[in-house]
Amino acid sequence: MEIEVSSRNMKFLECFSSHTRVKMIELLNVQPMNIKSLSEALDIKSPIVTRHIHMLEEAGIVRCESVAGKRGMQKICHLQLTHAMLLFKGAPAADETKRYFVSLPVGHYSSYQIKPTCGLASDTQMIGMCDDPRYFADPEHVGARVLWFGSGFVEYRIPNYMVNNEVPESLEISLEICSETPCSVNHLPSDIAFMLNGVGIGTWTYPGDFGSMRGLYTPEWWHKNIQHGLIKTIRVNRQGSFIDGIQVSDITIDRLMLAYDKEILFRISCSAAAKNCGGVTLFGKGFGNYNQDIEVTLRCE
């Protein structure tokens, strides 16, 4: 995750202004804890712990779930964020008139070529059956909130709202993704490649075995073995292509040939010939740990 040091992100930045909140992060890094355990470890009252946890939860650093305990329901807190990069110099300017944002549901792909194991589901039910690629052509696929495939690709057409005289400066895509596929037991790493306008910008290897704990937003009816993924941020600018702030290639935004009158093609793939082919699962709103679809931000000069 990349965080710009600006007034727009004060909720996140203020989380680290308190010794108590930082200590909570340290404790949760060791193991999940309930409010009572945190209260005892920090020697502060439970209502104060709850307020601090709420602040960390709003910032996306901590996630909480209610589970049955010996004396009723208890709130279990988990450290959700694994890392964050603060952007000081070079952060995009605050001129929002040159910022275009699009949120694409995971089911709104325009092209695909996949092999089982595979499937789709809306927020209320499965769309078709597991391991039958024909359902990726079903008209109901646009309502999918989660989809998965063993190998192949899905491709999205991103609307481009630049005007004629604007020059693209950076393109950022954020999505929740993992490798394991819900209809099989598959705790394997996976080499997941990303392509923009036909140009391969980089590959990220999902480490595997991250999705066994129930997803924060995953609906109750979903009982598959995969519950959530990791949030990944892909950025292409004039310096190159980056995934979570780490440069993965020298492909710059100029190489993408973005034009105001053309859509942007975004492909996510896992090749059957890759060293690690553990499949791809994409989570949208109503699934996983991040209540978002595929979020795209295009900034111009």
PDB file of C-alpha atoms in Angstrom:
ATOM      1  CA  MET A   1       0.000   0.000   0.000  1.00  0.00           C
ATOM      2  CA  GLU A   2       1.258   3.491  -0.879  1.00  0.00           C
ATOM      3  CA  ILE A   3       0.155   6.431   1.276  1.00  0.00           C
ATOM      4  CA  GLU A   4       0.662  10.018   0.218  1.00  0.00           C
ATOM      5  CA  VAL A   5       1.744  12.285   3.067  1.00  0.00           C
ATOM      6  CA  SER A   6      -1.057  14.801   2.735  1.00  0.00           C
ATOM      7  CA  SER A   7      -4.014  16.153   4.658  1.00  0.00           C
ATOM      8  CA  ARG A   8      -6.293  13.753   2.759  1.00  0.00           C
ATOM      9  CA  ASN A   9      -4.720  10.812   4.609  1.00  0.00           C
ATOM     10  CA  MET A  10      -4.736  12.188   8.134  1.00  0.00           C
ATOM     11  CA  LYS A  11      -6.837   9.286   9.469  1.00  0.00           C
ATOM     12  CA  PHE A  12      -4.044   6.905   8.532  1.00  0.00           C
ATOM     13  CA  LEU A  13      -1.136   9.131   9.588  1.00  0.00           C
ATOM     14  CA  GLU A  14      -2.673   9.985  12.977  1.00  0.00           C
ATOM     15  CA  CYS A  15      -2.691   6.300  13.914  1.00  0.00           C
ATOM     16  CA  PHE A  16       1.052   6.528  14.582  1.00  0.00           C
ATOM     17  CA  SER A  17       0.904   9.638  16.766  1.00  0.00           C
ATOM     18  CA  SER A  18      -0.061   7.539  19.813  1.00  0.00           C
ATOM     19  CA  HIS A  19       2.317   5.250  21.733  1.00  0.00           C
ATOM     20  CA  THR A  20      -0.708   3.161  22.734  1.00  0.00           C
ATOM     21  CA  ARG A  21      -1.782   2.515  19.144  1.00  0.00           C
ATOM     22  CA  VAL A  22       1.767   1.636  18.085  1.00  0.00           C
ATOM     23  CA  LYS A  23       1.994  -0.783  21.037  1.00  0.00           C
ATOM     24  CA  MET A  24      -1.292  -2.359  19.907  1.00  0.00           C
ATOM     25  CA  ILE A  25       0.191  -2.940  16.460  1.00  0.00           C
ATOM     26  CA  GLU A  26       3.211  -4.608  18.089  1.00  0.00           C
ATOM     27  CA  LEU A  27       0.984  -6.901  20.155  1.00  0.00           C
ATOM     28  CA  LEU A  28      -1.244  -7.833  17.213  1.00  0.00           C
ATOM     29  CA  ASN A  29       1.819  -8.583  15.129  1.00  0.00           C
ATOM     30  CA  VAL A  30       2.502 -11.461  17.542  1.00  0.00           C
ATOM     31  CA  GLN A  31      -1.048 -12.835  17.565  1.00  0.00           C
ATOM     32  CA  PRO A  32      -4.718 -11.794  17.265  1.00  0.00           C
ATOM     33  CA  MET A  33      -6.171 -10.564  20.564  1.00  0.00           C
ATOM     34  CA  ASN A  34      -9.565  -9.609  21.952  1.00  0.00           C
ATOM     35  CA  ILE A  35     -10.372  -6.275  23.581  1.00  0.00           C
ATOM     36  CA  LYS A  36     -10.037  -7.674  27.110  1.00  0.00           C
ATOM     37  CA  SER A  37      -6.578  -9.149  26.411  1.00  0.00           C
ATOM     38  CA  LEU A  38      -5.382  -5.873  24.901  1.00  0.00           C
ATOM     39  CA  SER A  39      -6.769  -3.995  27.884  1.00  0.00           C
ATOM     40  CA  GLU A  40      -4.845  -6.212  30.309  1.00  0.00           C
ATOM     41  CA  ALA A  41      -1.623  -6.123  28.288  1.00  0.00           C
ATOM     42  CA  LEU A  42      -1.686  -2.323  28.022  1.00  0.00           C
ATOM     43  CA  ASP A  43      -3.129  -1.731  31.497  1.00  0.00           C
ATOM     44  CA  ILE A  44      -5.826   0.599  30.204  1.00  0.00           C
ATOM     45  CA  LYS A  45      -9.624   0.353  30.333  1.00  0.00           C
ATOM     46  CA  SER A  46     -11.539  -1.543  27.665  1.00  0.00           C
ATOM     47  CA  PRO A  47     -13.547   1.481  26.345  1.00  0.00           C
ATOM     48  CA  ILE A  48     -10.264   3.300  25.646  1.00  0.00           C
ATOM     49  CA  VAL A  49      -8.888   0.229  23.855  1.00  0.00           C
ATOM     50  CA  THR A  50     -12.068   0.078  21.772  1.00  0.00           C
ATOM     51  CA  ARG A  51     -11.661   3.708  20.655  1.00  0.00           C
ATOM     52  CA  HIS A  52      -8.056   3.133  19.598  1.00  0.00           C
ATOM     53  CA  ILE A  53      -8.973  -0.083  17.768  1.00  0.00           C
ATOM     54  CA  HIS A  54     -11.794   1.698  15.944  1.00  0.00           C
ATOM     55  CA  MET A  55      -9.310   4.287  14.686  1.00  0.00           C
ATOM     56  CA  LEU A  56      -6.886   1.591  13.498  1.00  0.00           C
ATOM     57  CA  GLU A  57      -9.757  -0.267  11.866  1.00  0.00           C
ATOM     58  CA  GLU A  58     -10.953   2.803   9.961  1.00  0.00           C
ATOM     59  CA  ALA A  59      -7.432   3.280   8.616  1.00  0.00           C
ATOM     60  CA  GLY A  60      -7.311  -0.307   7.348  1.00  0.00           C
ATOM     61  CA  ILE A  61      -4.448  -1.276   9.666  1.00  0.00           C
ATOM     62  CA  VAL A  62      -6.494  -3.600  11.871  1.00  0.00           C
ATOM     63  CA  ARG A  63      -9.571  -5.702  11.167  1.00  0.00           C
ATOM     64  CA  CYS A  64     -11.958  -7.074  13.772  1.00  0.00           C
ATOM     65  CA  GLU A  65     -14.438  -9.929  13.837  1.00  0.00           C
ATOM     66  CA  SER A  66     -17.043 -10.967  16.409  1.00  0.00           C
ATOM     67  CA  VAL A  67     -16.811 -14.577  17.556  1.00  0.00           C
ATOM     68  CA  ALA A  68     -18.601 -16.582  20.210  1.00  0.00           C
ATOM     69  CA  GLY A  69     -16.800 -16.752  23.559  1.00  0.00           C
ATOM     70  CA  LYS A  70     -17.463 -18.357  26.913  1.00  0.00           C
ATOM     71  CA  ARG A  71     -19.454 -15.317  28.038  1.00  0.00           C
ATOM     72  CA  GLY A  72     -21.104 -14.212  24.824  1.00  0.00           C
ATOM     73  CA  MET A  73     -19.646 -12.553  21.763  1.00  0.00           C
ATOM     74  CA  GLN A  74     -16.130 -11.151  21.812  1.00  0.00           C
ATOM     75  CA  LYS A  75     -14.285  -8.888  19.393  1.00  0.00           C
ATOM     76  CA  ILE A  76     -11.102 -10.427  18.000  1.00  0.00           C
ATOM     77  CA  CYS A  77      -8.595  -7.965  16.507  1.00  0.00           C
ATOM     78  CA  HIS A  78      -6.178  -8.924  13.732  1.00  0.00           C
ATOM     79  CA  LEU A  79      -3.308  -6.967  12.227  1.00  0.00           C
ATOM     80  CA  GLN A  80      -4.422  -6.608   8.621  1.00  0.00           C
ATOM     81  CA  LEU A  81      -1.868  -4.326   6.954  1.00  0.00           C
ATOM     82  CA  THR A  82       1.470  -5.986   6.217  1.00  0.00           C
ATOM     83  CA  HIS A  83       3.344  -2.938   4.951  1.00  0.00           C
ATOM     84  CA  ALA A  84       2.872   0.630   3.754  1.00  0.00           C
ATOM     85  CA  MET A  85       5.065   3.070   1.851  1.00  0.00           C
ATOM     86  CA  LEU A  86       4.842   6.778   2.661  1.00  0.00           C
ATOM     87  CA  LEU A  87       5.162   9.038  -0.361  1.00  0.00           C
ATOM     88  CA  PHE A  88       6.744  12.382   0.532  1.00  0.00           C
ATOM     89  CA  LYS A  89       8.523  13.796  -2.496  1.00  0.00           C
ATOM     90  CA  GLY A  90       6.949  13.015  -5.833  1.00  0.00           C
ATOM     91  CA  ALA A  91       3.472  12.430  -4.468  1.00  0.00           C
ATOM     92  CA  PRO A  92       0.785  13.542  -6.964  1.00  0.00           C
ATOM     93  CA  ALA A  93      -0.308  17.143  -6.609  1.00  0.00           C
ATOM     94  CA  ALA A  94      -3.640  17.968  -5.064  1.00  0.00           C
ATOM     95  CA  ASP A  95      -5.115  19.152  -8.356  1.00  0.00           C
ATOM     96  CA  GLU A  96      -8.082  16.795  -8.467  1.00  0.00           C
ATOM     97  CA  THR A  97      -9.302  18.223 -11.782  1.00  0.00           C
ATOM     98  CA  LYS A  98      -6.573  16.132 -13.450  1.00  0.00           C
ATOM     99  CA  ARG A  99      -7.377  12.952 -11.588  1.00  0.00           C
ATOM    100  CA  TYR A 100      -9.743  10.382 -13.078  1.00  0.00           C
ATOM    101  CA  PHE A 101     -11.037   7.553 -10.910  1.00  0.00           C
ATOM    102  CA  VAL A 102     -12.906   4.399 -11.990  1.00  0.00           C
ATOM    103  CA  SER A 103     -14.086   1.438  -9.898  1.00  0.00           C
ATOM    104  CA  LEU A 104     -14.518  -1.741 -11.968  1.00  0.00           C
ATOM    105  CA  PRO A 105     -16.482  -4.701 -10.535  1.00  0.00           C
ATOM    106  CA  VAL A 106     -14.467  -7.904 -10.942  1.00  0.00           C
ATOM    107  CA  GLY A 107     -17.260  -9.402 -13.074  1.00  0.00           C
ATOM    108  CA  HIS A 108     -17.021  -6.635 -15.698  1.00  0.00           C
ATOM    109  CA  TYR A 109     -14.238  -8.246 -17.698  1.00  0.00           C
ATOM    110  CA  SER A 110     -14.428  -7.817 -21.471  1.00  0.00           C
ATOM    111  CA  SER A 111     -12.380 -10.841 -22.500  1.00  0.00           C
ATOM    112  CA  TYR A 112     -11.172 -14.069 -20.959  1.00  0.00           C
ATOM    113  CA  GLN A 113      -9.439 -17.322 -21.703  1.00  0.00           C
ATOM    114  CA  ILE A 114      -9.309 -19.580 -18.686  1.00  0.00           C
ATOM    115  CA  LYS A 115      -8.930 -23.194 -17.627  1.00  0.00           C
ATOM    116  CA  PRO A 116     -10.310 -24.955 -14.543  1.00  0.00           C
ATOM    117  CA  THR A 117     -10.412 -24.920 -11.683  1.00  0.00           C
ATOM    118  CA  CYS A 118     -12.634 -21.871 -12.204  1.00  0.00           C
ATOM    119  CA  GLY A 119     -15.854 -20.177 -11.172  1.00  0.00           C
ATOM    120  CA  LEU A 120     -17.757 -17.034 -10.254  1.00  0.00           C
ATOM    121  CA  ALA A 121     -20.087 -15.917  -7.491  1.00  0.00           C
ATOM    122  CA  SER A 122     -22.250 -12.900  -6.760  1.00  0.00           C
ATOM    123  CA  ASP A 123     -22.746 -11.579  -3.243  1.00  0.00           C
ATOM    124  CA  THR A 124     -25.666 -14.007  -2.757  1.00  0.00           C
ATOM    125  CA  GLN A 125     -24.920 -17.177  -4.739  1.00  0.00           C
ATOM    126  CA  MET A 126     -22.711 -19.095  -7.139  1.00  0.00           C
ATOM    127  CA  ILE A 127     -23.003 -18.203 -10.824  1.00  0.00           C
ATOM    128  CA  GLY A 128     -23.280 -21.586 -12.504  1.00  0.00           C
ATOM    129  CA  MET A 129     -21.075 -24.446 -11.354  1.00  0.00           C
ATOM    130  CA  CYS A 130     -17.469 -24.794 -10.304  1.00  0.00           C
ATOM    131  CA  ASP A 131     -14.926 -25.762 -12.957  1.00  0.00           C
ATOM    132  CA  ASP A 132     -17.146 -25.003 -15.961  1.00  0.00           C
ATOM    133  CA  PRO A 133     -15.588 -22.186 -18.059  1.00  0.00           C
ATOM    134  CA  ARG A 134     -18.836 -21.746 -20.012  1.00  0.00           C
ATOM    135  CA  TYR A 135     -20.286 -19.725 -17.139  1.00  0.00           C
ATOM    136  CA  PHE A 136     -17.708 -16.995 -17.727  1.00  0.00           C
ATOM    137  CA  ALA A 137     -19.845 -16.163 -20.793  1.00  0.00           C
ATOM    138  CA  ASP A 138     -23.106 -16.214 -18.843  1.00  0.00           C
ATOM    139  CA  PRO A 139     -24.774 -12.745 -18.887  1.00  0.00           C
ATOM    140  CA  GLU A 140     -24.855 -12.889 -15.081  1.00  0.00           C
ATOM    141  CA  HIS A 141     -21.050 -12.706 -14.972  1.00  0.00           C
ATOM    142  CA  VAL A 142     -21.280  -8.902 -14.721  1.00  0.00           C
ATOM    143  CA  GLY A 143     -22.690  -9.378 -11.211  1.00  0.00           C
ATOM    144  CA  ALA A 144     -19.731 -11.437  -9.988  1.00  0.00           C
ATOM    145  CA  ARG A 145     -18.087 -10.230  -6.786  1.00  0.00           C
ATOM    146  CA  VAL A 146     -15.440 -12.960  -6.789  1.00  0.00           C
ATOM    147  CA  LEU A 147     -13.934 -15.018  -9.621  1.00  0.00           C
ATOM    148  CA  TRP A 148     -11.135 -17.526  -9.988  1.00  0.00           C
ATOM    149  CA  PHE A 149      -9.289 -19.594 -12.580  1.00  0.00           C
ATOM    150  CA  GLY A 150      -6.465 -22.124 -12.602  1.00  0.00           C
ATOM    151  CA  SER A 151      -4.622 -20.640 -15.586  1.00  0.00           C
ATOM    152  CA  GLY A 152      -5.285 -18.201 -18.422  1.00  0.00           C
ATOM    153  CA  PHE A 153      -6.405 -14.570 -18.171  1.00  0.00           C
ATOM    154  CA  VAL A 154      -9.209 -12.090 -17.671  1.00  0.00           C
ATOM    155  CA  GLU A 155      -9.044  -8.684 -19.335  1.00  0.00           C
ATOM    156  CA  TYR A 156     -10.842  -5.441 -18.469  1.00  0.00           C
ATOM    157  CA  ARG A 157     -11.596  -2.362 -20.573  1.00  0.00           C
ATOM    158  CA  ILE A 158     -10.930   0.689 -18.417  1.00  0.00           C
ATOM    159  CA  PRO A 159     -12.718   3.847 -19.585  1.00  0.00           C
ATOM    160  CA  ASN A 160     -10.318   6.688 -20.331  1.00  0.00           C
ATOM    161  CA  TYR A 161     -11.658  10.165 -19.496  1.00  0.00           C
ATOM    162  CA  MET A 162      -8.619  12.242 -20.525  1.00  0.00           C
ATOM    163  CA  VAL A 163      -9.287  15.216 -22.723  1.00  0.00           C
ATOM    164  CA  ASN A 164      -7.406  15.945 -25.935  1.00  0.00           C
ATOM    165  CA  ASN A 165      -4.659  18.190 -24.528  1.00  0.00           C
ATOM    166  CA  GLU A 166      -3.846  16.210 -21.384  1.00  0.00           C
ATOM    167  CA  VAL A 167      -0.674  14.163 -20.925  1.00  0.00           C
ATOM    168  CA  PRO A 168      -0.835  11.101 -18.644  1.00  0.00           C
ATOM    169  CA  GLU A 169       1.506  11.213 -15.659  1.00  0.00           C
ATOM    170  CA  SER A 170       0.695   8.035 -13.726  1.00  0.00           C
ATOM    171  CA  LEU A 171      -1.732   5.130 -13.760  1.00  0.00           C
ATOM    172  CA  GLU A 172      -2.516   3.305 -10.530  1.00  0.00           C
ATOM    173  CA  ILE A 173      -4.577   0.123 -10.079  1.00  0.00           C
ATOM    174  CA  SER A 174      -5.540  -1.351  -6.723  1.00  0.00           C
ATOM    175  CA  LEU A 175      -7.129  -4.790  -6.298  1.00  0.00           C
ATOM    176  CA  GLU A 176      -7.476  -7.679  -3.833  1.00  0.00           C
ATOM    177  CA  ILE A 177      -6.009 -10.883  -5.202  1.00  0.00           C
ATOM    178  CA  CYS A 178      -4.691 -14.296  -4.211  1.00  0.00           C
ATOM    179  CA  SER A 179      -3.610 -17.518  -5.900  1.00  0.00           C
ATOM    180  CA  GLU A 180      -5.557 -20.331  -4.299  1.00  0.00           C
ATOM    181  CA  THR A 181      -8.784 -21.282  -6.039  1.00  0.00           C
ATOM    182  CA  PRO A 182     -11.946 -21.832  -3.966  1.00  0.00           C
ATOM    183  CA  CYS A 183     -13.039 -25.125  -5.513  1.00  0.00           C
ATOM    184  CA  SER A 184      -9.790 -26.917  -4.733  1.00  0.00           C
ATOM    185  CA  VAL A 185      -7.256 -27.240  -1.942  1.00  0.00           C
ATOM    186  CA  ASN A 186      -4.384 -25.339  -3.454  1.00  0.00           C
ATOM    187  CA  HIS A 187      -2.002 -23.620  -1.056  1.00  0.00           C
ATOM    188  CA  LEU A 188       0.573 -22.951  -3.766  1.00  0.00           C
ATOM    189  CA  PRO A 189       2.480 -19.852  -4.860  1.00  0.00           C
ATOM    190  CA  SER A 190       1.482 -18.328  -8.173  1.00  0.00           C
ATOM    191  CA  ASP A 191       3.234 -16.106 -10.716  1.00  0.00           C
ATOM    192  CA  ILE A 192       0.549 -13.551 -11.583  1.00  0.00           C
ATOM    193  CA  ALA A 193       1.342 -11.266 -14.517  1.00  0.00           C
ATOM    194  CA  PHE A 194      -0.129  -7.842 -15.270  1.00  0.00           C
ATOM    195  CA  MET A 195      -0.425  -6.287 -18.728  1.00  0.00           C
ATOM    196  CA  LEU A 196      -1.608  -2.846 -19.854  1.00  0.00           C
ATOM    197  CA  ASN A 197      -2.487  -2.124 -23.491  1.00  0.00           C
ATOM    198  CA  GLY A 198      -0.716  -5.299 -24.539  1.00  0.00           C
ATOM    199  CA  VAL A 199       2.495  -4.417 -22.685  1.00  0.00           C
ATOM    200  CA  GLY A 200       3.656  -6.697 -19.886  1.00  0.00           C
ATOM    201  CA  ILE A 201       4.508  -4.437 -16.961  1.00  0.00           C
ATOM    202  CA  GLY A 202       5.532  -7.033 -14.388  1.00  0.00           C
ATOM    203  CA  THR A 203       4.863 -10.253 -12.508  1.00  0.00           C
ATOM    204  CA  TRP A 204       4.116 -10.710  -8.833  1.00  0.00           C
ATOM    205  CA  THR A 205       4.476 -14.060  -7.092  1.00  0.00           C
ATOM    206  CA  TYR A 206       1.730 -14.665  -4.579  1.00  0.00           C
ATOM    207  CA  PRO A 207       3.315 -16.589  -1.670  1.00  0.00           C
ATOM    208  CA  GLY A 208       0.351 -18.896  -1.067  1.00  0.00           C
ATOM    209  CA  ASP A 209      -1.623 -19.970   2.004  1.00  0.00           C
ATOM    210  CA  PHE A 210      -2.907 -16.571   3.099  1.00  0.00           C
ATOM    211  CA  GLY A 211      -6.651 -17.047   2.780  1.00  0.00           C
ATOM    212  CA  SER A 212      -7.665 -19.610   5.410  1.00  0.00           C
ATOM    213  CA  MET A 213      -9.025 -17.100   7.959  1.00  0.00           C
ATOM    214  CA  ARG A 214     -12.531 -15.841   7.242  1.00  0.00           C
ATOM    215  CA  GLY A 215     -12.652 -12.667   5.161  1.00  0.00           C
ATOM    216  CA  LEU A 216     -13.840  -9.541   6.907  1.00  0.00           C
ATOM    217  CA  TYR A 217     -16.479  -8.826   4.221  1.00  0.00           C
ATOM    218  CA  THR A 218     -17.009 -12.359   2.914  1.00  0.00           C
ATOM    219  CA  PRO A 219     -20.741 -13.254   3.135  1.00  0.00           C
ATOM    220  CA  GLU A 220     -21.888 -15.886   5.620  1.00  0.00           C
ATOM    221  CA  TRP A 221     -23.102 -18.286   2.925  1.00  0.00           C
ATOM    222  CA  TRP A 222     -19.617 -18.595   1.418  1.00  0.00           C
ATOM    223  CA  HIS A 223     -17.957 -21.706   2.843  1.00  0.00           C
ATOM    224  CA  LYS A 224     -15.146 -22.223   0.332  1.00  0.00           C
ATOM    225  CA  ASN A 225     -11.590 -22.659   1.543  1.00  0.00           C
ATOM    226  CA  ILE A 226     -10.457 -19.290   0.155  1.00  0.00           C
ATOM    227  CA  GLN A 227     -11.702 -16.261   2.075  1.00  0.00           C
ATOM    228  CA  HIS A 228      -9.522 -13.268   1.184  1.00  0.00           C
ATOM    229  CA  GLY A 229      -6.372 -12.149  -0.573  1.00  0.00           C
ATOM    230  CA  LEU A 230      -3.810  -9.380  -0.373  1.00  0.00           C
ATOM    231  CA  ILE A 231      -4.319  -5.857  -1.592  1.00  0.00           C
ATOM    232  CA  LYS A 232      -1.891  -4.998  -4.388  1.00  0.00           C
ATOM    233  CA  THR A 233      -1.191  -1.563  -5.846  1.00  0.00           C
ATOM    234  CA  ILE A 234       0.199  -1.372  -9.376  1.00  0.00           C
ATOM    235  CA  ARG A 235       1.596   1.972 -10.491  1.00  0.00           C
ATOM    236  CA  VAL A 236       3.078   2.979 -13.833  1.00  0.00           C
ATOM    237  CA  ASN A 237       4.681   6.412 -14.120  1.00  0.00           C
ATOM    238  CA  ARG A 238       7.609   8.061 -15.892  1.00  0.00           C
ATOM    239  CA  GLN A 239      10.150   6.198 -13.795  1.00  0.00           C
ATOM    240  CA  GLY A 240       8.821   2.703 -14.523  1.00  0.00           C
ATOM    241  CA  SER A 241       6.342   0.128 -13.250  1.00  0.00           C
ATOM    242  CA  PHE A 242       5.905  -0.659  -9.564  1.00  0.00           C
ATOM    243  CA  ILE A 243       3.961  -3.133  -7.420  1.00  0.00           C
ATOM    244  CA  ASP A 244       3.508  -1.895  -3.853  1.00  0.00           C
ATOM    245  CA  GLY A 245       6.255   0.644  -4.437  1.00  0.00           C
ATOM    246  CA  ILE A 246       8.824  -1.918  -5.598  1.00  0.00           C
ATOM    247  CA  GLN A 247       9.971  -1.472  -9.186  1.00  0.00           C
ATOM    248  CA  VAL A 248       9.216  -4.546 -11.296  1.00  0.00           C
ATOM    249  CA  SER A 249      10.132  -3.254 -14.763  1.00  0.00           C
ATOM    250  CA  ASP A 250      11.376  -0.261 -16.749  1.00  0.00           C
ATOM    251  CA  ILE A 251       8.055   0.079 -18.610  1.00  0.00           C
ATOM    252  CA  THR A 252       7.036   3.729 -18.317  1.00  0.00           C
ATOM    253  CA  ILE A 253       3.630   5.285 -18.851  1.00  0.00           C
ATOM    254  CA  ASP A 254       4.765   6.598 -22.254  1.00  0.00           C
ATOM    255  CA  ARG A 255       5.189   2.993 -23.430  1.00  0.00           C
ATOM    256  CA  LEU A 256       1.485   2.345 -22.796  1.00  0.00           C
ATOM    257  CA  MET A 257       0.484   4.777 -25.574  1.00  0.00           C
ATOM    258  CA  LEU A 258      -2.495   6.133 -23.638  1.00  0.00           C
ATOM    259  CA  ALA A 259      -4.748   8.262 -25.825  1.00  0.00           C
ATOM    260  CA  TYR A 260      -7.829  10.260 -24.837  1.00  0.00           C
ATOM    261  CA  ASP A 261      -9.989   8.498 -27.434  1.00  0.00           C
ATOM    262  CA  LYS A 262      -8.977   4.929 -26.534  1.00  0.00           C
ATOM    263  CA  GLU A 263      -9.883   2.635 -23.634  1.00  0.00           C
ATOM    264  CA  ILE A 264      -7.168   1.095 -21.481  1.00  0.00           C
ATOM    265  CA  LEU A 265      -6.838  -2.689 -21.574  1.00  0.00           C
ATOM    266  CA  PHE A 266      -5.838  -4.329 -18.291  1.00  0.00           C
ATOM    267  CA  ARG A 267      -5.065  -8.056 -18.262  1.00  0.00           C
ATOM    268  CA  ILE A 268      -4.447 -10.332 -15.261  1.00  0.00           C
ATOM    269  CA  SER A 269      -2.995 -13.714 -16.118  1.00  0.00           C
ATOM    270  CA  CYS A 270      -1.383 -16.869 -14.808  1.00  0.00           C
ATOM    271  CA  SER A 271       0.365 -18.952 -17.418  1.00  0.00           C
ATOM    272  CA  ALA A 272       0.154 -22.737 -17.297  1.00  0.00           C
ATOM    273  CA  ALA A 273       3.844 -22.689 -18.283  1.00  0.00           C
ATOM    274  CA  ALA A 274       4.872 -20.423 -15.381  1.00  0.00           C
ATOM    275  CA  LYS A 275       7.275 -21.718 -12.747  1.00  0.00           C
ATOM    276  CA  ASN A 276       4.520 -21.218 -10.165  1.00  0.00           C
ATOM    277  CA  CYS A 277       1.004 -21.745 -11.524  1.00  0.00           C
ATOM    278  CA  GLY A 278      -1.263 -21.628  -8.494  1.00  0.00           C
ATOM    279  CA  GLY A 279      -4.184 -19.879 -10.174  1.00  0.00           C
ATOM    280  CA  VAL A 280      -5.806 -16.487  -9.587  1.00  0.00           C
ATOM    281  CA  THR A 281      -8.692 -15.363  -7.378  1.00  0.00           C
ATOM    282  CA  LEU A 282     -10.018 -11.788  -7.581  1.00  0.00           C
ATOM    283  CA  PHE A 283     -12.152 -10.291  -4.801  1.00  0.00           C
ATOM    284  CA  GLY A 284     -14.544  -7.372  -5.245  1.00  0.00           C
ATOM    285  CA  LYS A 285     -16.956  -5.509  -2.990  1.00  0.00           C
ATOM    286  CA  GLY A 286     -18.696  -7.800  -0.539  1.00  0.00           C
ATOM    287  CA  PHE A 287     -15.821 -10.301  -0.419  1.00  0.00           C
ATOM    288  CA  GLY A 288     -12.402 -10.584   1.184  1.00  0.00           C
ATOM    289  CA  ASN A 289     -10.770  -8.134   3.585  1.00  0.00           C
ATOM    290  CA  TYR A 290     -11.101  -4.956   1.501  1.00  0.00           C
ATOM    291  CA  ASN A 291     -14.535  -3.739   0.528  1.00  0.00           C
ATOM    292  CA  GLN A 292     -13.518  -2.526  -2.934  1.00  0.00           C
ATOM    293  CA  ASP A 293     -13.585  -3.472  -6.589  1.00  0.00           C
ATOM    294  CA  ILE A 294     -10.701  -2.924  -9.025  1.00  0.00           C
ATOM    295  CA  GLU A 295      -9.878   0.737  -8.438  1.00  0.00           C
ATOM    296  CA  VAL A 296      -8.143   2.718 -11.160  1.00  0.00           C
ATOM    297  CA  THR A 297      -6.695   6.229 -10.848  1.00  0.00           C
ATOM    298  CA  LEU A 298      -5.263   8.072 -13.866  1.00  0.00           C
ATOM    299  CA  ARG A 299      -3.400  11.316 -13.203  1.00  0.00           C
ATOM    300  CA  CYS A 300      -2.432  13.823 -15.872  1.00  0.00           C
ATOM    301  CA  GLU A 301      -0.169  16.854 -16.078  1.00  0.00           C
TER     302      GLU A 301
END
